[in-house]
Short mmCIF file of C-alpha atoms in Angstrom, two decimals:
data_model
loop_
_atom_site.label_atom_id
_atom_site.label_comp_id
_atom_site.label_asym_id
_atom_site.label_seq_id
_atom_site.Cartn_x
_atom_site.Cartn_y
_atom_site.Cartn_z
CA MET A 278 -9.22 17.06 -1.49
CA ILE A 279 -11.15 15.41 1.12
CA TYR A 280 -8.38 14.51 3.92
CA VAL A 281 -8.49 12.53 7.18
CA ARG A 282 -9.16 15.09 9.76
CA ASP A 283 -7.69 15.94 12.67
CA LYS A 284 -9.08 14.01 16.02
CA ASN A 285 -8.44 16.97 18.87
CA ASN A 286 -9.88 19.65 15.78
CA PRO A 287 -12.37 17.65 13.44
CA ALA A 288 -12.43 20.90 11.42
CA GLU A 289 -9.00 20.80 10.59
CA VAL A 290 -6.78 18.14 7.73
CA ASP A 291 -5.19 15.64 10.28
CA GLU A 292 -1.60 16.71 10.89
CA TYR A 293 -0.57 14.05 9.52
CA PHE A 294 -1.08 15.09 6.27
CA ARG A 295 -1.62 19.36 6.36
CA SER A 296 1.38 20.01 5.01
CA GLU A 297 0.29 17.56 1.87
CA ALA A 298 -3.75 19.12 2.11
CA GLN A 299 -1.46 23.04 1.81
CA ALA A 300 0.14 22.08 -0.92
CA MET A 301 -2.58 20.65 -3.01
CA ALA A 302 -4.79 24.07 -2.18
CA ASP A 303 -1.86 25.84 -3.33
CA ILE A 304 -1.61 24.51 -6.49
CA GLY A 305 -5.60 25.15 -6.68
CA LEU A 306 -7.19 22.57 -5.32
CA ARG A 307 -10.50 22.84 -3.11
CA VAL A 308 -9.48 20.27 -0.03
CA GLY A 309 -11.77 20.21 3.10
CA VAL A 310 -12.56 17.97 5.91
CA GLU A 311 -15.61 17.37 4.07
CA PRO A 312 -17.24 17.63 0.44
CA HIS A 313 -18.52 20.85 -0.43
CA PRO A 314 -21.61 20.88 -1.96
CA ASP A 315 -20.44 22.41 -5.86
CA SER A 316 -17.25 19.93 -6.73
CA ASP A 317 -18.30 17.21 -8.92
CA MET A 318 -15.39 14.95 -7.94
CA LEU A 319 -14.11 14.11 -4.63
CA ILE A 320 -10.41 12.44 -3.89
CA TYR A 321 -9.86 10.42 -0.71
CA ARG A 322 -6.77 11.13 2.12
CA GLY A 323 -6.18 9.40 4.65
CA PHE A 324 -5.12 6.29 6.94
CA ASN A 325 -5.67 2.50 6.30
CA MET A 326 -9.37 2.07 6.98
CA TRP A 327 -10.19 -1.84 8.16
CA LYS A 328 -14.17 -1.76 7.19
CA ARG A 329 -16.19 -0.94 4.50
CA GLU A 330 -18.68 1.08 6.04
CA ASP A 331 -15.44 3.39 7.71
CA TYR A 332 -14.85 4.63 3.93
CA PRO A 333 -16.42 7.61 2.32
CA SER A 334 -19.56 6.66 1.00
CA ASP A 335 -20.35 9.95 -1.27
CA PRO A 336 -20.98 8.73 -4.85
CA ARG A 337 -19.29 12.06 -6.30
CA PHE A 338 -15.56 9.75 -4.96
CA ILE A 339 -13.74 9.09 -7.68
CA GLN A 340 -13.58 5.56 -6.38
CA GLY A 341 -14.85 3.40 -3.60
CA TRP A 342 -14.39 0.86 -0.71
CA ASP A 343 -13.88 -2.42 -3.99
CA GLU A 344 -11.11 -0.12 -5.88
CA PHE A 345 -9.23 0.47 -2.06
CA MET A 346 -9.17 -2.52 -2.00
CA ALA A 347 -7.95 -4.29 -4.39
CA LEU A 348 -5.12 -2.82 -4.18
CA PHE A 349 -4.55 -3.54 -0.21
CA LYS A 350 -5.06 -7.03 -0.41
CA MET A 351 -2.48 -8.59 -1.90
CA SER A 352 -4.65 -11.64 -2.91
CA GLU A 353 -6.28 -9.75 -5.84
CA TYR A 354 -3.95 -7.63 -7.23
CA PHE A 355 -0.58 -10.25 -6.70
CA PRO A 356 -2.07 -12.39 -9.26
CA LEU A 357 -1.98 -9.57 -12.07
CA ILE A 358 1.37 -9.56 -11.32
CA ALA A 359 2.96 -11.97 -9.83
CA ASP A 360 6.02 -12.73 -12.41
CA LEU A 361 7.05 -9.29 -11.60
CA CYS A 362 7.30 -9.42 -8.17
CA ILE A 363 9.87 -10.28 -5.65
CA PRO A 364 8.86 -14.56 -5.17
CA THR A 365 6.61 -15.05 -3.50
CA PHE A 366 3.35 -17.66 -2.72
CA LEU A 367 -0.15 -17.20 -0.88
CA SER A 368 -1.33 -19.53 1.71
CA LYS A 369 -4.35 -19.47 3.06
CA THR A 370 -2.99 -20.91 6.18
CA LEU A 371 0.18 -20.81 8.45
CA ASP A 372 1.29 -24.71 9.16
CA GLY A 373 3.36 -27.38 7.71
CA THR A 374 2.38 -27.77 4.32
CA THR A 375 3.91 -24.06 4.27
CA VAL A 376 7.32 -24.95 5.07
CA ASP A 377 7.28 -28.17 2.81
CA GLU A 378 6.35 -24.95 0.01
CA ILE A 379 9.13 -22.61 0.97
CA ARG A 380 11.35 -26.03 1.60
CA ARG A 381 10.62 -27.19 -2.19
CA ARG A 382 11.32 -23.54 -2.73
CA GLY A 383 15.37 -24.02 -1.87
CA TRP A 384 14.53 -21.02 0.61
CA GLU A 385 16.23 -21.16 3.78
CA ARG A 386 14.33 -18.26 4.99
CA ALA A 387 11.23 -16.69 4.22
CA PHE A 388 9.28 -13.64 5.33
CA ILE A 389 5.97 -13.56 5.78
CA LYS A 390 3.00 -11.32 5.95
CA ASN A 391 -0.43 -11.49 5.76
CA GLU A 392 -2.42 -10.03 2.90
CA MET A 393 -2.48 -6.47 4.24
CA LYS A 394 0.42 -6.01 6.92
CA SER A 395 3.53 -7.04 8.47
CA LEU A 396 5.13 -8.21 12.04
CA TRP A 397 7.74 -5.01 10.96
CA ASN A 398 6.77 -2.61 13.71
CA ASP A 399 8.11 -5.08 16.20
CA GLY A 400 11.25 -5.47 14.05
CA GLU A 401 13.38 -6.15 10.91
CA LEU A 402 12.77 -10.31 11.74
CA ALA A 403 10.03 -9.49 13.37
CA SER A 404 7.62 -11.79 10.47
CA VAL A 405 10.92 -13.97 9.18
CA TRP A 406 10.44 -18.47 9.43
CA PRO A 407 12.34 -19.67 11.39
CA ASP A 408 13.67 -17.58 13.40
CA HIS A 409 10.67 -17.10 14.56
CA SER A 410 8.71 -20.73 14.50
CA ILE A 411 5.57 -20.72 11.48
CA ASP A 412 3.43 -21.88 14.81
CA GLU A 413 4.30 -18.61 16.29
CA LEU A 414 3.80 -16.71 13.48
CA ARG A 415 0.65 -18.21 12.75
CA GLU A 416 -0.73 -17.32 16.97
CA ARG A 417 0.60 -13.49 16.21
CA TYR A 418 -0.58 -12.73 13.35
CA GLU A 419 -4.54 -14.42 13.72
CA SER A 420 -4.41 -12.77 17.62
CA ARG A 421 -4.18 -9.35 16.00
CA TYR A 422 -5.51 -9.34 12.40
CA GLY A 423 -7.44 -12.22 12.35
CA THR A 424 -6.96 -15.09 9.92
CA GLY A 425 -6.83 -14.84 6.03
CA VAL A 426 -4.28 -15.34 3.92
CA TYR A 427 -0.42 -15.42 4.04
CA ALA A 428 2.19 -13.93 1.66
CA VAL A 429 5.56 -15.93 1.80
CA ARG A 430 8.13 -14.37 0.15
CA GLU A 431 12.23 -15.03 -0.40
CA PHE A 432 13.81 -13.59 2.25
CA LEU A 433 16.15 -10.41 1.13
CA ASP A 434 18.53 -9.12 3.57
CA PRO A 435 16.42 -5.81 5.19
CA GLN A 436 18.66 -3.00 4.28
CA VAL A 437 17.77 -3.32 0.67
CA PHE A 438 13.91 -3.12 1.89
CA TYR A 439 15.89 1.08 2.60
CA ASP A 440 16.24 1.83 -0.45
CA GLU A 441 12.70 1.15 -2.28
CA GLU A 442 11.65 3.31 -4.39
CA ARG A 443 7.91 4.29 -4.59
CA TYR A 444 5.56 5.61 -7.69
CA TRP A 445 2.82 6.75 -8.21
CA VAL A 446 0.33 5.81 -10.30
CA ILE A 447 -2.55 8.89 -10.73
CA MET A 448 -5.29 8.78 -13.60
CA GLY A 449 -3.21 6.44 -15.63
CA LYS A 450 0.34 8.79 -15.53
CA ILE A 451 3.08 7.30 -13.44
CA PHE A 452 5.56 10.48 -11.61
CA HIS A 453 8.63 9.61 -9.66
CA ARG A 454 10.45 12.36 -8.60
CA SER A 455 13.46 11.43 -11.31
CA GLY A 456 11.23 11.06 -14.12
CA VAL A 457 12.92 8.09 -15.06
CA ILE A 458 9.68 5.36 -14.71
CA PRO A 459 11.62 1.88 -15.08
CA ALA A 460 9.30 -0.96 -17.97
CA VAL A 461 8.48 -3.34 -14.81
CA VAL A 462 6.67 0.06 -13.18
CA GLU A 463 5.16 0.43 -16.47
CA GLU A 464 4.01 -2.82 -17.07
CA ALA A 465 2.15 -3.71 -13.51
CA ALA A 466 0.67 -0.56 -14.09
CA ARG A 467 -1.11 -1.06 -17.55
CA ARG A 468 -1.97 -4.43 -16.08
CA LEU A 469 -3.68 -3.34 -12.95
CA SER A 470 -5.87 -1.12 -14.61
CA VAL A 471 -8.14 -3.72 -14.31
CA LEU A 472 -9.11 -3.66 -10.94
CA GLY A 473 -10.57 0.39 -11.64
CA SER A 474 -8.04 2.40 -9.02
CA HIS A 475 -7.64 5.70 -10.35
CA TYR A 476 -4.54 6.50 -7.42
CA PHE A 477 -2.31 4.26 -6.13
CA THR A 478 1.58 3.30 -5.58
CA ILE A 479 3.62 0.37 -6.53
CA ASP A 480 6.84 -0.05 -5.03
CA VAL A 481 9.78 -1.30 -6.02
CA VAL A 482 13.11 -2.81 -4.34
CA GLY A 483 16.12 -3.05 -7.47
CA ASP A 484 13.91 -4.48 -10.47
CA LYS A 485 11.07 -6.38 -8.85
CA ILE A 486 7.75 -5.38 -7.22
CA LEU A 487 7.69 -5.33 -4.05
CA GLU A 488 4.44 -4.18 -2.81
CA VAL A 489 1.22 -1.94 -4.20
CA ASN A 490 -0.80 -0.09 -2.16
CA PRO A 491 -4.22 2.46 -2.24
CA GLY A 492 -3.32 5.71 -3.47
CA GLU A 493 -5.78 7.07 -0.29
CA ALA A 494 -3.11 5.87 2.62
CA SER A 495 0.26 5.65 0.45
CA ASP A 496 2.45 7.84 2.05
CA ARG A 497 4.15 10.33 -0.39
CA HIS A 498 7.12 9.90 0.83
CA GLY A 499 9.68 12.44 2.82
CA VAL A 500 11.36 12.42 -0.41
CA ASN A 501 8.77 13.83 -2.22
CA SER A 502 8.29 17.14 -1.10
CA PRO A 503 4.66 18.14 -0.71
CA GLU A 504 5.48 20.60 -3.30
CA LEU A 505 6.16 17.86 -5.47
CA PHE A 506 3.78 15.84 -4.99
CA ALA A 507 1.02 18.15 -5.24
CA SER A 508 2.51 19.04 -9.21
CA TRP A 509 1.35 15.01 -9.71
CA TRP A 510 -1.78 15.93 -9.48
CA LYS A 511 -1.92 18.42 -11.22
CA ASP A 512 -0.60 16.86 -13.93
CA ALA A 513 -2.45 14.11 -14.08
CA LEU A 514 -6.44 15.75 -13.14
#
Protein backbone atom coordinates (compact mmCIF):
# COMPACT_ATOMS: atom_id res chain seq x y z
CA MET A 1 0.00 0.00 0.00
CA ILE A 2 1.61 3.23 -1.17
CA TYR A 3 0.38 6.37 0.60
CA VAL A 4 0.79 10.04 -0.19
CA ARG A 5 3.75 11.65 1.55
CA ASP A 6 3.54 14.12 4.41
CA LYS A 7 4.57 17.50 2.99
CA ASN A 8 6.56 18.37 6.09
CA ASN A 9 8.18 14.96 6.46
CA PRO A 10 8.42 13.25 3.06
CA ALA A 11 9.56 9.97 4.58
CA GLU A 12 6.27 9.62 6.46
CA VAL A 13 2.68 8.91 5.36
CA ASP A 14 0.53 12.04 5.32
CA GLU A 15 -1.14 12.55 8.69
CA TYR A 16 -4.61 12.28 7.11
CA PHE A 17 -3.92 8.64 6.16
CA ARG A 18 -1.57 7.68 8.97
CA SER A 19 -3.99 5.71 11.17
CA GLU A 20 -5.28 3.86 8.12
CA ALA A 21 -1.76 3.01 7.00
CA GLN A 22 -0.93 1.69 10.47
CA ALA A 23 -4.02 -0.53 10.41
CA MET A 24 -2.95 -1.90 7.02
CA ALA A 25 0.51 -2.64 8.41
CA ASP A 26 -1.03 -4.35 11.44
CA ILE A 27 -2.82 -6.87 9.21
CA GLY A 28 0.43 -7.72 7.46
CA LEU A 29 0.43 -5.49 4.37
CA ARG A 30 3.65 -3.75 3.43
CA VAL A 31 3.04 0.00 3.78
CA GLY A 32 5.13 2.98 2.71
CA VAL A 33 5.41 6.15 0.64
CA GLU A 34 7.38 4.53 -2.16
CA PRO A 35 7.37 1.06 -3.70
CA HIS A 36 9.43 -1.70 -2.10
CA PRO A 37 11.64 -3.51 -4.65
CA ASP A 38 10.25 -6.91 -3.60
CA SER A 39 6.58 -5.97 -4.05
CA ASP A 40 4.83 -7.42 -7.09
CA MET A 41 1.53 -5.54 -6.63
CA LEU A 42 1.06 -1.91 -5.59
CA ILE A 43 -2.07 -0.05 -4.44
CA TYR A 44 -2.15 3.73 -4.13
CA ARG A 45 -4.00 5.78 -1.50
CA GLY A 46 -3.83 9.57 -1.52
CA PHE A 47 -5.63 12.74 -2.48
CA ASN A 48 -7.44 13.53 -5.73
CA MET A 49 -5.17 14.01 -8.71
CA TRP A 50 -5.89 16.38 -11.58
CA LYS A 51 -3.10 15.64 -14.05
CA ARG A 52 -1.92 12.39 -15.59
CA GLU A 53 1.67 13.11 -14.56
CA ASP A 54 0.58 13.20 -10.91
CA TYR A 55 -0.55 9.57 -10.95
CA PRO A 56 2.07 7.00 -9.82
CA SER A 57 3.68 5.48 -12.89
CA ASP A 58 5.21 2.26 -11.57
CA PRO A 59 3.75 -0.57 -13.72
CA ARG A 60 3.18 -2.68 -10.60
CA PHE A 61 0.21 -0.52 -9.55
CA ILE A 62 -2.96 -2.54 -10.06
CA GLN A 63 -4.60 0.34 -11.91
CA GLY A 64 -3.56 3.56 -13.56
CA TRP A 65 -4.67 7.03 -14.55
CA ASP A 66 -7.36 5.86 -17.01
CA GLU A 67 -9.07 3.70 -14.38
CA PHE A 68 -8.82 6.51 -11.84
CA MET A 69 -10.43 9.05 -14.17
CA ALA A 70 -13.14 6.65 -15.29
CA LEU A 71 -14.50 6.65 -11.73
CA PHE A 72 -13.77 10.35 -11.14
CA LYS A 73 -15.36 11.90 -14.24
CA MET A 74 -19.12 11.58 -14.17
CA SER A 75 -19.32 11.73 -17.97
CA GLU A 76 -17.52 8.36 -18.09
CA TYR A 77 -19.33 6.35 -15.44
CA PHE A 78 -22.79 7.94 -15.29
CA PRO A 79 -24.11 6.57 -18.61
CA LEU A 80 -23.58 3.05 -17.27
CA ILE A 81 -25.76 3.58 -14.19
CA ALA A 82 -28.01 6.53 -15.06
CA ASP A 83 -31.22 4.65 -14.24
CA LEU A 84 -29.88 3.78 -10.78
CA CYS A 85 -29.00 7.35 -9.82
CA ILE A 86 -30.70 10.41 -8.40
CA PRO A 87 -32.42 12.08 -11.42
CA THR A 88 -29.58 13.71 -13.32
CA PHE A 89 -28.65 14.86 -16.80
CA LEU A 90 -25.28 15.88 -18.23
CA SER A 91 -24.76 19.21 -19.98
CA LYS A 92 -21.72 20.43 -21.94
CA THR A 93 -22.38 24.01 -20.88
CA LEU A 94 -24.47 26.07 -18.49
CA ASP A 95 -26.79 28.45 -20.32
CA GLY A 96 -30.41 29.00 -21.24
CA THR A 97 -30.73 25.55 -22.78
CA THR A 98 -29.74 24.03 -19.46
CA VAL A 99 -32.49 26.00 -17.72
CA ASP A 100 -34.96 24.90 -20.40
CA GLU A 101 -34.09 21.25 -19.75
CA ILE A 102 -34.46 21.70 -15.99
CA ARG A 103 -37.91 23.18 -16.47
CA ARG A 104 -38.90 20.54 -19.03
CA ARG A 105 -38.29 17.95 -16.34
CA GLY A 106 -40.55 19.83 -13.94
CA TRP A 107 -37.79 20.63 -11.45
CA GLU A 108 -38.16 23.88 -9.53
CA ARG A 109 -34.58 23.75 -8.28
CA ALA A 110 -31.46 21.92 -9.39
CA PHE A 111 -28.08 21.08 -7.87
CA ILE A 112 -25.38 21.72 -10.45
CA LYS A 113 -21.79 20.52 -10.29
CA ASN A 114 -19.08 20.03 -12.82
CA GLU A 115 -18.47 16.35 -13.43
CA MET A 116 -15.81 16.12 -10.72
CA LYS A 117 -16.46 18.89 -8.20
CA SER A 118 -19.26 21.01 -6.73
CA LEU A 119 -19.26 24.28 -4.80
CA TRP A 120 -20.42 22.49 -1.63
CA ASN A 121 -17.52 23.86 0.41
CA ASP A 122 -18.92 27.36 -0.20
CA GLY A 123 -22.22 26.39 1.42
CA GLU A 124 -25.02 23.85 1.08
CA LEU A 125 -26.85 25.98 -1.49
CA ALA A 126 -23.81 27.35 -3.34
CA SER A 127 -24.37 24.99 -6.27
CA VAL A 128 -28.14 25.42 -6.48
CA TRP A 129 -30.15 27.03 -9.29
CA PRO A 130 -32.12 29.34 -9.21
CA ASP A 131 -30.69 30.42 -5.84
CA HIS A 132 -27.74 31.36 -8.06
CA SER A 133 -28.23 32.24 -11.71
CA ILE A 134 -27.03 29.87 -14.39
CA ASP A 135 -24.54 32.52 -15.57
CA GLU A 136 -23.14 32.96 -12.07
CA LEU A 137 -22.70 29.22 -11.64
CA ARG A 138 -20.98 28.88 -15.00
CA GLU A 139 -18.58 31.75 -14.24
CA ARG A 140 -17.70 30.36 -10.81
CA TYR A 141 -17.05 26.87 -12.13
CA GLU A 142 -15.03 28.07 -15.10
CA SER A 143 -12.90 30.37 -12.94
CA ARG A 144 -12.03 27.46 -10.62
CA TYR A 145 -12.03 24.36 -12.77
CA GLY A 146 -12.16 25.49 -16.40
CA THR A 147 -14.74 24.32 -18.90
CA GLY A 148 -16.13 20.81 -19.03
CA VAL A 149 -19.20 18.66 -18.58
CA TYR A 150 -21.74 19.52 -15.89
CA ALA A 151 -24.04 17.23 -13.92
CA VAL A 152 -27.45 18.78 -13.31
CA ARG A 153 -29.39 17.02 -10.58
CA GLU A 154 -32.88 17.28 -9.16
CA PHE A 155 -32.59 19.29 -5.95
CA LEU A 156 -32.92 17.37 -2.71
CA ASP A 157 -32.94 18.76 0.82
CA PRO A 158 -29.24 19.06 1.80
CA GLN A 159 -29.96 17.16 5.02
CA VAL A 160 -30.53 14.05 2.93
CA PHE A 161 -26.86 13.94 1.98
CA TYR A 162 -25.75 13.65 5.58
CA ASP A 163 -27.41 10.23 5.60
CA GLU A 164 -25.56 8.88 2.58
CA GLU A 165 -23.96 5.47 2.86
CA ARG A 166 -20.64 4.55 1.27
CA TYR A 167 -20.01 1.08 -0.13
CA TRP A 168 -16.52 -0.05 -1.03
CA VAL A 169 -15.88 -2.30 -4.02
CA ILE A 170 -12.47 -3.96 -3.64
CA MET A 171 -11.26 -6.59 -6.08
CA GLY A 172 -14.86 -7.32 -7.06
CA LYS A 173 -16.14 -7.72 -3.48
CA ILE A 174 -18.52 -5.19 -1.93
CA PHE A 175 -18.12 -4.07 1.67
CA HIS A 176 -20.20 -2.11 4.19
CA ARG A 177 -19.99 -2.11 7.97
CA SER A 178 -23.56 -3.49 8.21
CA GLY A 179 -22.72 -6.46 6.02
CA VAL A 180 -25.88 -5.68 4.02
CA ILE A 181 -25.41 -4.81 0.34
CA PRO A 182 -28.48 -3.36 -1.43
CA ALA A 183 -29.41 -4.69 -4.85
CA VAL A 184 -28.83 -1.26 -6.42
CA VAL A 185 -25.20 -1.34 -5.24
CA GLU A 186 -24.65 -4.87 -6.52
CA GLU A 187 -26.06 -3.92 -9.91
CA ALA A 188 -24.00 -0.72 -10.11
CA ALA A 189 -20.80 -2.59 -9.19
CA ARG A 190 -21.51 -5.17 -11.87
CA ARG A 191 -21.99 -2.53 -14.57
CA LEU A 192 -19.04 -0.41 -13.48
CA SER A 193 -16.67 -3.38 -13.59
CA VAL A 194 -16.24 -2.80 -17.33
CA LEU A 195 -14.24 0.34 -16.51
CA GLY A 196 -11.41 -1.79 -15.16
CA SER A 197 -11.05 -0.33 -11.67
CA HIS A 198 -10.11 -2.74 -8.88
CA TYR A 199 -11.19 -0.48 -6.02
CA PHE A 200 -13.76 2.30 -5.87
CA THR A 201 -16.71 3.57 -3.85
CA ILE A 202 -20.45 3.89 -4.46
CA ASP A 203 -22.35 6.49 -2.42
CA VAL A 204 -26.06 5.91 -1.90
CA VAL A 205 -28.89 8.10 -0.64
CA GLY A 206 -32.06 6.17 0.12
CA ASP A 207 -32.38 3.69 -2.75
CA LYS A 208 -30.56 5.82 -5.33
CA ILE A 209 -26.90 6.23 -6.16
CA LEU A 210 -25.55 9.70 -5.50
CA GLU A 211 -22.11 9.32 -7.04
CA VAL A 212 -19.15 7.06 -7.59
CA ASN A 213 -15.55 7.84 -6.66
CA PRO A 214 -12.13 6.33 -7.34
CA GLY A 215 -10.75 4.28 -4.48
CA GLU A 216 -7.37 5.98 -4.54
CA ALA A 217 -8.80 9.13 -2.98
CA SER A 218 -12.11 8.05 -1.44
CA ASP A 219 -12.41 8.65 2.29
CA ARG A 220 -13.01 5.47 4.27
CA HIS A 221 -15.61 7.61 6.17
CA GLY A 222 -15.20 8.21 9.88
CA VAL A 223 -17.93 5.71 10.71
CA ASN A 224 -15.58 3.02 9.42
CA SER A 225 -12.63 2.54 11.75
CA PRO A 226 -9.16 2.09 10.25
CA GLU A 227 -9.16 -1.46 11.58
CA LEU A 228 -12.48 -2.31 9.92
CA PHE A 229 -11.33 -0.75 6.66
CA ALA A 230 -8.10 -2.75 6.77
CA SER A 231 -10.06 -5.95 7.41
CA TRP A 232 -11.95 -5.41 4.15
CA TRP A 233 -8.70 -5.20 2.25
CA LYS A 234 -7.41 -8.33 3.93
CA ASP A 235 -10.60 -10.14 2.91
CA ALA A 236 -10.46 -8.85 -0.68
CA LEU A 237 -6.78 -9.52 -1.28
